[in-house]
Coordinates of C-alpha atoms in Angstrom, one line a residue:
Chain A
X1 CA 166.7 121.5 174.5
X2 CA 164.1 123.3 172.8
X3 CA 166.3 125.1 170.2
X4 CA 167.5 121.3 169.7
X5 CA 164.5 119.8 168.9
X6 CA 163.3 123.0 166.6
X7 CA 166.4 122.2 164.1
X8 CA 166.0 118.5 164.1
X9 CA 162.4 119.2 163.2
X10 CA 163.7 121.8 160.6
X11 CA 166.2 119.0 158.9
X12 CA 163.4 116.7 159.0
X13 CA 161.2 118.8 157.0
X14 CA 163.5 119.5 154.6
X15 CA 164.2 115.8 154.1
X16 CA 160.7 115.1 153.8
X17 CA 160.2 117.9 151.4
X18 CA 163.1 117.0 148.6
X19 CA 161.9 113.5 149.2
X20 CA 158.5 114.5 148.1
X21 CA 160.0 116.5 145.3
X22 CA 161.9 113.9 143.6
X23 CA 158.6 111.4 144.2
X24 CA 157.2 113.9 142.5
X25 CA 159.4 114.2 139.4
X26 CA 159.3 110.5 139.2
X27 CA 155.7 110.1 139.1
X28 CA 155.7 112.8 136.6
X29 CA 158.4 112.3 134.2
X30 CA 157.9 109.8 131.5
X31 CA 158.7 106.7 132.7
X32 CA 161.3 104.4 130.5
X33 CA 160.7 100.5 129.5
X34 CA 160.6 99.0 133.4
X35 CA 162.5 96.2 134.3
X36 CA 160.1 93.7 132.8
X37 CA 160.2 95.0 129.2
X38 CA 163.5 95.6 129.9
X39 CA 163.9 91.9 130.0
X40 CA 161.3 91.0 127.2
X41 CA 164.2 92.9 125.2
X42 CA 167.1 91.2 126.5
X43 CA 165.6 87.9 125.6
X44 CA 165.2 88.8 122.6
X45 CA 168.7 90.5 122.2
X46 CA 169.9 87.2 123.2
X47 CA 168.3 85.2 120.7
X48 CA 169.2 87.4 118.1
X49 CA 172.9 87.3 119.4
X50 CA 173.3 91.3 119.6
X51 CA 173.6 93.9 122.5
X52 CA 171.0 96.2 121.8
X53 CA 168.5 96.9 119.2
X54 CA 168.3 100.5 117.0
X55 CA 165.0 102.4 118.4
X56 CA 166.0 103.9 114.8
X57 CA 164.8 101.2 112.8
X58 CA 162.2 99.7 115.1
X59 CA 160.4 103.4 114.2
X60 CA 161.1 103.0 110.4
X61 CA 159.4 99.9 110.7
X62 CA 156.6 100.8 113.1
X63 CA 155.6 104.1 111.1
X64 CA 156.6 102.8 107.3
X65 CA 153.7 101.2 104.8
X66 CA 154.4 97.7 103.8
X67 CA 153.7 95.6 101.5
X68 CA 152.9 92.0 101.4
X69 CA 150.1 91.8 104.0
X70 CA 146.5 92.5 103.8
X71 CA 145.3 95.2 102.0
X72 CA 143.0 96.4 104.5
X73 CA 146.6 96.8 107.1
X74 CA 149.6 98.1 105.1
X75 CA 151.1 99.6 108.5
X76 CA 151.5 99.2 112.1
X77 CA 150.0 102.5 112.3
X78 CA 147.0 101.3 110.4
X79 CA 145.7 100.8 114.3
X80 CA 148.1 101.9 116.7
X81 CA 148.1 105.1 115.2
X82 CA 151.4 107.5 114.4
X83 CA 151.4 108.6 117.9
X84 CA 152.1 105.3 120.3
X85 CA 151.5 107.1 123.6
X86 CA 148.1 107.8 122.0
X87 CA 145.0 105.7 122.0
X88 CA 144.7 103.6 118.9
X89 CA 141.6 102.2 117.7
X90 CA 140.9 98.6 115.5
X91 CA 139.0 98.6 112.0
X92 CA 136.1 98.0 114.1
X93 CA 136.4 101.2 116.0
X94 CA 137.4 99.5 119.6
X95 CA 140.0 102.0 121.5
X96 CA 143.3 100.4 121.6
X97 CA 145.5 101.2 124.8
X98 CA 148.8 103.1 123.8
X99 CA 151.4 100.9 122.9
X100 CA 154.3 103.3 124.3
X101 CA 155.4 101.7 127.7
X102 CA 155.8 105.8 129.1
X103 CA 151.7 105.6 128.0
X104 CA 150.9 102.2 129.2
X105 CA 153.0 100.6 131.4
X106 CA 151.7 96.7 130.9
X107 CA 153.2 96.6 128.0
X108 CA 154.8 93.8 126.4
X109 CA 155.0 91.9 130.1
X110 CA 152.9 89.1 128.6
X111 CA 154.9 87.1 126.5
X112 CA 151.8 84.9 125.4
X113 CA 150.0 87.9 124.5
X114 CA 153.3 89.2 122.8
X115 CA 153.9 86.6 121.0
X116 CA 150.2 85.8 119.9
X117 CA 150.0 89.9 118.6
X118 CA 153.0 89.6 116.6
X119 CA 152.1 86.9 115.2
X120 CA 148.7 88.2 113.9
X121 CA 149.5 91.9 113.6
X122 CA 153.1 91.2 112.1
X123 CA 151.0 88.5 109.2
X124 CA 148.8 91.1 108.8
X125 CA 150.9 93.8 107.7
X126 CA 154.0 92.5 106.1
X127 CA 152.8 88.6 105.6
X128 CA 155.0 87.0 107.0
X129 CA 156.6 86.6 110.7
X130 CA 158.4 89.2 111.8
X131 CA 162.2 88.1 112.9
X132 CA 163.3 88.6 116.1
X133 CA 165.5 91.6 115.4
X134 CA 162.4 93.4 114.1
X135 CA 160.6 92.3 117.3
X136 CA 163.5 93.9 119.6
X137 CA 164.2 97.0 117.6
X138 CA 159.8 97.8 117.4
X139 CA 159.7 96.8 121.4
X140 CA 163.0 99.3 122.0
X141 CA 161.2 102.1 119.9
X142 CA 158.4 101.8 121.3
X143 CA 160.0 101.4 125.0
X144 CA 161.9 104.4 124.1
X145 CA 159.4 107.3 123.4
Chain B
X1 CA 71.7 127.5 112.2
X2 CA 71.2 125.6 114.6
X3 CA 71.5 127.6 117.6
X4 CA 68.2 128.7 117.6
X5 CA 66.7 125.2 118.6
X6 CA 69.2 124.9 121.2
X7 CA 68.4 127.8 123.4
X8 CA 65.1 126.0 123.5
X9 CA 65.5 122.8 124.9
X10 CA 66.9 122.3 128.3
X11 CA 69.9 120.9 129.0
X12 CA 70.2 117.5 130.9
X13 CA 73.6 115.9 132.5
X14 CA 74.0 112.2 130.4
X15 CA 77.8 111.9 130.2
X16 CA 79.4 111.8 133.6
X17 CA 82.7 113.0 134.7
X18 CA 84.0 109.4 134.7
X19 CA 82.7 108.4 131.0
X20 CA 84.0 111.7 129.8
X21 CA 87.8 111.4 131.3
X22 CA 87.8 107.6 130.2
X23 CA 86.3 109.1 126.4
X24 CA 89.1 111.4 125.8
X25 CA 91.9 109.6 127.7
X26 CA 91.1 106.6 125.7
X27 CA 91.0 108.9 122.2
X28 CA 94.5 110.1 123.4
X29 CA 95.8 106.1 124.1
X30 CA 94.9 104.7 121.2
X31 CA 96.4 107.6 119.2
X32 CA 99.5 107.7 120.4
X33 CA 99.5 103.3 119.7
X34 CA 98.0 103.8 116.2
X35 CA 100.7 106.3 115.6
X36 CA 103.5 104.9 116.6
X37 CA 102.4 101.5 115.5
X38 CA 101.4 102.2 112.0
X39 CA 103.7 105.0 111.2
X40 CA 106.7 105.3 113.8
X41 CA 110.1 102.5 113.7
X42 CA 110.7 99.9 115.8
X43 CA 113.1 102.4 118.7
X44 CA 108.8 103.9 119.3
X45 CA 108.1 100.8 120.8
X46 CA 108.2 101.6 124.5
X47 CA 105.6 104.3 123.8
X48 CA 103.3 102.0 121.9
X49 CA 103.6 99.4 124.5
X50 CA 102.5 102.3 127.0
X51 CA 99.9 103.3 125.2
X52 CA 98.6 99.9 124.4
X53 CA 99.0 99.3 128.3
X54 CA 97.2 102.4 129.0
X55 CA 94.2 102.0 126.5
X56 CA 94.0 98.1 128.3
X57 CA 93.7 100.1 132.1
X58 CA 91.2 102.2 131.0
X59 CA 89.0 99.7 129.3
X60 CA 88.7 97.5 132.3
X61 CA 88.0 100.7 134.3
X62 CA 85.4 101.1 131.4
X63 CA 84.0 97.8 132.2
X64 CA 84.1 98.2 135.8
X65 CA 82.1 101.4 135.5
X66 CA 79.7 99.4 133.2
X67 CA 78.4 97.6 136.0
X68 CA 78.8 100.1 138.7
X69 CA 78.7 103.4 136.9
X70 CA 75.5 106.0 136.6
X71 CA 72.6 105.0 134.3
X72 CA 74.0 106.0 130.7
X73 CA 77.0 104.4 131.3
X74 CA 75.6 101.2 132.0
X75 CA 75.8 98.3 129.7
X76 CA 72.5 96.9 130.7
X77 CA 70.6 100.6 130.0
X78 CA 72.4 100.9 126.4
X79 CA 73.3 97.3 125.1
X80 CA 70.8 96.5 123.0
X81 CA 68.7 93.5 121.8
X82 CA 68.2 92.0 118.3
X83 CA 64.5 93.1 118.3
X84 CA 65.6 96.9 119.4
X85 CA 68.0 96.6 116.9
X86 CA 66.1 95.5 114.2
X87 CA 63.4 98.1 115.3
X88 CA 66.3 101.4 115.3
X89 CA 67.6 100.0 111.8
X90 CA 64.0 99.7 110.2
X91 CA 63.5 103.7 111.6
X92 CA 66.3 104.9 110.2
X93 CA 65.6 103.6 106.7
X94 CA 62.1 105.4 107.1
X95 CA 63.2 108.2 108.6
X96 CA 61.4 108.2 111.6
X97 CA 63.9 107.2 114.3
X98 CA 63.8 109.3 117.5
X99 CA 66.5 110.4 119.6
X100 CA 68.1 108.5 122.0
X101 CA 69.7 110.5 125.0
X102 CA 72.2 107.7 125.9
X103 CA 73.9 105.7 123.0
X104 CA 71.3 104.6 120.3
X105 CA 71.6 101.1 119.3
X106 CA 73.8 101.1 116.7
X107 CA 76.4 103.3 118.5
X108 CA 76.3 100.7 121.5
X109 CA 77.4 98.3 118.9
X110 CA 80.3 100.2 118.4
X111 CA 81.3 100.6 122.0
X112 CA 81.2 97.3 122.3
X113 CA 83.2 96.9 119.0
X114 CA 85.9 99.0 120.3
X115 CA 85.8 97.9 123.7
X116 CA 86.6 94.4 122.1
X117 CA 89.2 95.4 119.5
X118 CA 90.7 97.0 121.9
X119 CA 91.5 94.3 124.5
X120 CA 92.0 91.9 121.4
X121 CA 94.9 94.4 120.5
X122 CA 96.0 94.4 124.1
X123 CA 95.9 90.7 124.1
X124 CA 97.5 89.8 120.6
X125 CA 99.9 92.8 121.9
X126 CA 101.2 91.4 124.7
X127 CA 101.8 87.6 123.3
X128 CA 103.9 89.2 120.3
X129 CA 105.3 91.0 123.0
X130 CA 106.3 88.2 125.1
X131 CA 106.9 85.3 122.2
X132 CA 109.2 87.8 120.0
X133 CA 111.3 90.1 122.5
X134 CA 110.8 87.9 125.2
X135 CA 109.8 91.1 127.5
X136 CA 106.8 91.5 129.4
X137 CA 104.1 89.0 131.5
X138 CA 103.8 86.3 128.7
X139 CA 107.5 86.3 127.8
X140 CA 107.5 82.6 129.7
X141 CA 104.9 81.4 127.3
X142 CA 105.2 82.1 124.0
X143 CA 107.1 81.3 121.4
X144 CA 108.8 83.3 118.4
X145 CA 106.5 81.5 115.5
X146 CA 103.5 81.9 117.8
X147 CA 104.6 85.8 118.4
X148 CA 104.9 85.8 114.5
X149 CA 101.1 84.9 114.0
X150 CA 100.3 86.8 116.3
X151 CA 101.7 89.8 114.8
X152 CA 99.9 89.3 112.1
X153 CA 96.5 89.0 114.1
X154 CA 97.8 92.7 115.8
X155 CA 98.0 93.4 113.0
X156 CA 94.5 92.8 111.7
X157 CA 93.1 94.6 114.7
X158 CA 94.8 97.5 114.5
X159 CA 93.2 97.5 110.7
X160 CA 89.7 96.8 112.0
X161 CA 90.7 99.4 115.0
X162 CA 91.2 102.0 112.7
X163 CA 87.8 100.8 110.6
X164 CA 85.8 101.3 113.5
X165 CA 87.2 104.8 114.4
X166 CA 86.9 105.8 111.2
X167 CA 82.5 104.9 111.2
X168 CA 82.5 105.7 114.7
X169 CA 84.0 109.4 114.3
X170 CA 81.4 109.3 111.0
X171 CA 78.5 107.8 113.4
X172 CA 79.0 111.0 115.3
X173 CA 78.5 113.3 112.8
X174 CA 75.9 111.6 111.0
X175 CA 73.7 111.8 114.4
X176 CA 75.0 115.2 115.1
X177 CA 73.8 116.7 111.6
X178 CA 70.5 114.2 111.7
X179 CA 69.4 115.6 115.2
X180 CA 71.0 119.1 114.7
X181 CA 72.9 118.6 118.3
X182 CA 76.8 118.7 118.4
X183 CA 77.5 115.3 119.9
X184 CA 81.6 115.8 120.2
X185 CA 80.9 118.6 122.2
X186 CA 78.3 116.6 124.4
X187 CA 81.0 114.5 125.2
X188 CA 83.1 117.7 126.6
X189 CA 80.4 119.1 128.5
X190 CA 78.4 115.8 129.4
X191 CA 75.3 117.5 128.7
X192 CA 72.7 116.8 126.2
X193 CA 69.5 118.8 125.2
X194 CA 66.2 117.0 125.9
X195 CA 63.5 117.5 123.7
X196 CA 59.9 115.4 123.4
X197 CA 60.0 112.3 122.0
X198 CA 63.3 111.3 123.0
X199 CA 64.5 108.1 124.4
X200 CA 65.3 108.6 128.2
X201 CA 67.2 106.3 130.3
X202 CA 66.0 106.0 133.5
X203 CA 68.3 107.3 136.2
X204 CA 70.0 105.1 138.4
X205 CA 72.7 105.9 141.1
X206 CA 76.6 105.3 140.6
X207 CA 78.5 103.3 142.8
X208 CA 81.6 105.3 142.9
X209 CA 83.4 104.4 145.8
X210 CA 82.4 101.0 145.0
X211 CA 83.9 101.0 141.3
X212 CA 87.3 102.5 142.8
X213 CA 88.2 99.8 144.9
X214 CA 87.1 97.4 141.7
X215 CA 89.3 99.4 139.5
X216 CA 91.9 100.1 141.9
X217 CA 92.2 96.6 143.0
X218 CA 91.5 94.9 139.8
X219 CA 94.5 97.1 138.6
X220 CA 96.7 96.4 141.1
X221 CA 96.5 92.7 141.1
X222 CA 97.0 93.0 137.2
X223 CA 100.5 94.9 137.6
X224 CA 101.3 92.6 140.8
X225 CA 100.6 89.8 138.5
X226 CA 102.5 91.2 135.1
X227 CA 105.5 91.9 137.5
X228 CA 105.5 88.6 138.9
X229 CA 105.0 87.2 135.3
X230 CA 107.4 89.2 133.8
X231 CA 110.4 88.3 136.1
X232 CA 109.9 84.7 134.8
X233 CA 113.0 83.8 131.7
X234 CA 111.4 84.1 128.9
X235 CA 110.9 80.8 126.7
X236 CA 114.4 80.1 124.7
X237 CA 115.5 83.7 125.9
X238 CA 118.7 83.6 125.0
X239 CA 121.2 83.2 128.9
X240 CA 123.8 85.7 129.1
X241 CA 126.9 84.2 127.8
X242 CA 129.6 84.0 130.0
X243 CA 133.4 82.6 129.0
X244 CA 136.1 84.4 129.9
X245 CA 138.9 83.5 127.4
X246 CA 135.4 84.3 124.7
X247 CA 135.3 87.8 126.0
X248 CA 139.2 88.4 126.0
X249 CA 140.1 86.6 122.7
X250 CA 137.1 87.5 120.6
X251 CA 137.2 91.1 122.0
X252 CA 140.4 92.7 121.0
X253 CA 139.5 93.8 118.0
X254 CA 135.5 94.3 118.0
X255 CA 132.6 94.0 120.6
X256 CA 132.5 89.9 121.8
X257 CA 129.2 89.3 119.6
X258 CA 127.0 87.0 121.2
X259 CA 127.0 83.1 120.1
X260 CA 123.3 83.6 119.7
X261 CA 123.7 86.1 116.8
X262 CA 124.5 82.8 114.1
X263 CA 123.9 79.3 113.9
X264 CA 126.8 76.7 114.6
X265 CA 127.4 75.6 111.2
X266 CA 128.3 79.9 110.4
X267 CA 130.7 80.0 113.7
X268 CA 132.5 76.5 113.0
X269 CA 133.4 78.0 109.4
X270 CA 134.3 81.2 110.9
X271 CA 136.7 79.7 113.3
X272 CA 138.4 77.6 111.0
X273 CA 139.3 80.8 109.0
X274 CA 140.6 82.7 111.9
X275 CA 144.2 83.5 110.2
X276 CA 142.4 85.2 107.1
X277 CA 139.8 87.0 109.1
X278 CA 138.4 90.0 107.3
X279 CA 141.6 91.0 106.0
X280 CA 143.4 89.8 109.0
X281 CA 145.1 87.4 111.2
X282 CA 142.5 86.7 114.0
X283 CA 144.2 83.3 114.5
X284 CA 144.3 81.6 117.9
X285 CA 146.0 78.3 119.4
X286 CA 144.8 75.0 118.3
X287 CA 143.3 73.9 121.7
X288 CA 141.5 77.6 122.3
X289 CA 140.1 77.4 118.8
X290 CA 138.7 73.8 119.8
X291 CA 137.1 74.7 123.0
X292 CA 135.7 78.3 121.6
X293 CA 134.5 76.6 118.4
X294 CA 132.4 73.8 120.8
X295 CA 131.3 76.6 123.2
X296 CA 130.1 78.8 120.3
X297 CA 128.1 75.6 118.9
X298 CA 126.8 74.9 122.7
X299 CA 125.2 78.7 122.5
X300 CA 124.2 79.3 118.8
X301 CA 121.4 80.4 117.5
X302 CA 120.2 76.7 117.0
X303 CA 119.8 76.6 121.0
X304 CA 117.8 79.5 121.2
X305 CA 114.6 81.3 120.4
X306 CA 115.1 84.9 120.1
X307 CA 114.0 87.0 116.8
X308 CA 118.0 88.4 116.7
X309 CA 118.7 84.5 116.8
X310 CA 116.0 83.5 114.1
X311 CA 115.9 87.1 111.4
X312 CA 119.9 86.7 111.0
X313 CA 119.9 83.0 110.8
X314 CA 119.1 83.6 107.3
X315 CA 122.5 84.7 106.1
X316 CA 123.8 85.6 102.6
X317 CA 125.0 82.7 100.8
X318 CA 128.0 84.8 99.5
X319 CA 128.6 85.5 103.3
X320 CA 127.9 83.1 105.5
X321 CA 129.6 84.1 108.7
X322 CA 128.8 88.2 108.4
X323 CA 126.0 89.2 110.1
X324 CA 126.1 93.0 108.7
X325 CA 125.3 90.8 105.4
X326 CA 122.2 88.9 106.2
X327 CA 119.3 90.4 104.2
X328 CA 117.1 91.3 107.3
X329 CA 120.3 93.7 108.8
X330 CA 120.7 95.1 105.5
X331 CA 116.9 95.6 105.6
X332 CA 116.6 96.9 109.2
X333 CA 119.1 99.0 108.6
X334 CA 118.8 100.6 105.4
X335 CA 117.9 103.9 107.3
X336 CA 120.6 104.6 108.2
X337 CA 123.6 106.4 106.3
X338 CA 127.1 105.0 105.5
X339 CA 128.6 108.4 106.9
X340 CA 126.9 107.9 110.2
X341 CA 128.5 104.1 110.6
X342 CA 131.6 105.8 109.7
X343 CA 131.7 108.7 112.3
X344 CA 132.9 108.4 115.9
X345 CA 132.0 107.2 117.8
X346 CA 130.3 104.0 115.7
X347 CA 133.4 104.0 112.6
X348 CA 131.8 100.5 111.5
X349 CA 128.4 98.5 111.2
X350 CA 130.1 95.8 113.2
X351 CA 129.8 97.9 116.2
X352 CA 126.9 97.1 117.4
X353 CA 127.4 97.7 120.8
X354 CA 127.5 101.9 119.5
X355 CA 124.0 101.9 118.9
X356 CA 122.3 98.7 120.7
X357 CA 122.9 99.4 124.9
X358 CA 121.5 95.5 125.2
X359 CA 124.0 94.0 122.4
X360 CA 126.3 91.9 124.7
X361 CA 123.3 90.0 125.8
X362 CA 122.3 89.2 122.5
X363 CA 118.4 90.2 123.1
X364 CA 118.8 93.9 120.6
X365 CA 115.5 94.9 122.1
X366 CA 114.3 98.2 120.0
X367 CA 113.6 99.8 123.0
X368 CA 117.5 99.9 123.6
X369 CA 118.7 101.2 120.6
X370 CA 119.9 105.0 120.2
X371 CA 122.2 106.2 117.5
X372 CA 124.9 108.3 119.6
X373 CA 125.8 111.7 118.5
X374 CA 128.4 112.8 116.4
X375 CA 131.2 113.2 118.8
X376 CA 133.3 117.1 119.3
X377 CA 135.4 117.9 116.3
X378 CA 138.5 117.9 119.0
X379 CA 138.2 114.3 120.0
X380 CA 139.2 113.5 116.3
X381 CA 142.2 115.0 116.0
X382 CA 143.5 113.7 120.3
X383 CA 144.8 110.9 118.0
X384 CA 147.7 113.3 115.9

């Protein structure tokens, strides 16, 4: 009876213990785009009439210098900085939150706010709107890292 | 030389312990305002409003003690009459004027000269005060233009202030070397040497418990009062602005500046050219630009009375919706170097916020500004 109870409290533990161990990982390890970006970037995959978008060329674009926009922003990096699981900062010198979702997890769940920041930041730096294959490969790089 | 006399003549108490305290405090007061009035910037003006306060206290304790204090510091036993004037004047010119013990008529002039430049200072003080940073016990009242004037009258009396310092500090001396007694000193120790001829006071007996509850009280009720006053809004302070979709569109980029910083004409322009923004796209949906653009008007600078609301009103023609361009910014903050705008953690004039604590409120009080210090090499590169 008692020797009983001692392994079922035994088992227990060691449930409760790799339990706790994997929590553990997965609180630690950098978490991927969740299932909201993930379906910010299927929309847009959708529209664009693909499967997936190239994290590859979403970085290109994120980290390259343009031209075409405002002198004062010739890349994305201009503010978000080189590093998008760091803090950015504006012209002004306001922190920006890191734009890569494993840094900042609200990322890119607000498709008003998307859109409107796009809009803006993609004028800005290339003059133009940016098409909706560069939107889903800078959202998968940037969901990716 | 003169030491010889003095061992001869006894030595009589004439300044008591009150006068004395009041003397040097007051000297100490009014230094610390003249300093930090005439040569010290705008972030000394806590300590000149304390020290304008504090010369104001002890000049009613002055007054007080005037009445109730003991026989040389009475007004009635030293203020004197056009005759006695007339009489001390005509003596001096021949020569012949004796000693007074307590304050000779023309130095009672100039107590009372202080004593009334002083609370004219105190006075002026606080309306500027109140009508210009809309802060303190007549903040209700006044108005920017009148604060304006009254700056001006400030400062007058500050000039005339420093006049009569100047003669009195000179009157001293004069009297010292004339009579061969050291007067500043008298004024330490409280006693005088009395010699034949002089003229005495007669002695009378101070009232101090008396005086205490007159000073204590009248204080009291003045600070009850100044509190009660003060908690009034002051007149066209500007009302903390509160919009919600303000403070989230209009800060993403910068601090949300306050719709009191520029008059409605400057914001309408500015958000009509929201897509070419200083060199970027700031642009914002038709129907939030309408209702920000109207809400901006509602709380310009044209609906309020504040000096941040009325100095950057005057904005450079060449650009009309920056207020880092208005002549009196430029002006104000000439001081200060292009590096330290640049460094973290400021990295632009436009950040306000960095250096004024009070900036979201609009009111840029100078008691609330403090330059922050450069930040740790390391926090520059977290960013690589």
């Amino acid at each position: 009876m008692i020797r009983k109870t001692r392994s079922q409290d035994a088992l227990l533990l060691s449930v409760a213990l790799v339990a706790g161990f994997f929590a553990l990982i997965a609180a630690f390890s950098p978490a991927n785009a969740g299932p909201k970006q993930d379906a910010v970037i299927a929309k847009l995959a959708a529209e664009a009439g693909v499967a997936s978008f190239s994290a590859k060329n979403g970085e290109a674009f994120f980290q390259g210098t343009h031209t075409g926009g405002k002198p004062e922003t010739t890349s994305c990096t201009t503010c978000h900085t080189k590093n998008p699981r760091a803090m950015g900062k504006t012209r002004v010198g306001k922190p920006i939150e890191p734009m890569a979702v494993s840094a900042n997890p609200t990322r890119f769940i607000d498709p008003e706010k998307l859109a409107k920041w796009f809009r803006r930041n993609c004028n800005s730096v290339v003059g133009r709107e940016c098409t909706t294959t560069e939107k889903g490969e800078i959202l998968t790089y940037l969901s990716s890292i | 030389m003169s030491t010889k006399t003095e061992t001869f003549f006894p030595l009589i108490p004439v300044w008591d312990i009150f006068i004395r305290v009041f003397h040097w405090s007051l000297v100490l007061a009014v230094s610390v305002a003249g300093l930090t009035g005439f040569l010290l910037g705008a972030t000394w003006l806590d300590i000149h409003i304390w020290a304008g306060a504090a010369a104001g206290a002890l000049i009613f304790a002055r007054l007080v003690w005037g009445f109730l204090g003991s026989a040389y510091a009475r007004f009635k036993n030293f203020v004197p009459g056009p005759a006695t004037l007339r009489l001390h004047l005509n003596e001096l010119r021949s020569g012949t004027a004796p000693r007074h013990i307590g304050h000779n008529p023309l130095g009672a002039l100039m107590i009372l000269g202080l004593i009334g430049t002083i609370l004219a200072l105190g006075l002026s003080g606080a309306v500027q005060l109140g009508g210009e940073f809309k802060t303190g016990p007549l903040a209700f009242l006044f108005s920017y233009d009148t604060a304006r004037l009254m700056a001006d009258l400030h400062g007058a009396f500050a000039n005339i202030l420093l006049t009569l310092v100047i003669l009195h500090v000179a009157g001293a001396l004069y009297e010292s070397w004339r009579t061969r007694e050291n007067l500043p000193k008298s004024m330490l120790t409280g006693q005088k040497q009395s010699r034949p001829g002089d003229h005495v006071t007669p002695q009378g007996h101070a009232l101090p418990i008396l005086a205490s509850i007159a000073i204590l009280g009248g204080l009291g009720l003045s600070l009850w009062g100044g509190v009660t006053l003060a908690a009034r809004p002051g007149f066209g302070a500007a009302k903390p602005p509160v919009n919600a979709v303000y403070a989230d569109e209009c800060s993403a980029c910068h601090m949300a500046f306050p719709p009191s910083l520029m008059p409605g004409e400057n914001w309408t322009q500015l958000m009509q050219t929201l897509p070419d923004h200083f060199g970027e796209d700031a642009s914002l949906g038709r129907t939030t630009t309408r209702e920000l653009t109207d809400w901006l008007i509602a709380n310009s600078a044209d609906t309020v009375d504040t000096k941040p609301a009325r100095v950057l009103a005057r904005v450079d023609p060449a650009n009309p919706i920056m207020l880092t361009k208005t002549p009196f910014w430029l002006a104000t903050h000439d001081p200060i170097d292009d590096a330290t705008f640049k460094r973290a953690p400021i990295y632009s004039r436009s950040n306000c916020a960095a250096c004024h604590s009070d900036a979201d409120s609009g009111a840029f009080y100078p008691g609330n500004i403090d330059i922050p210090a450069a930040l740790k090499p390391e926090t520059k590169t977290a960013n690589n």
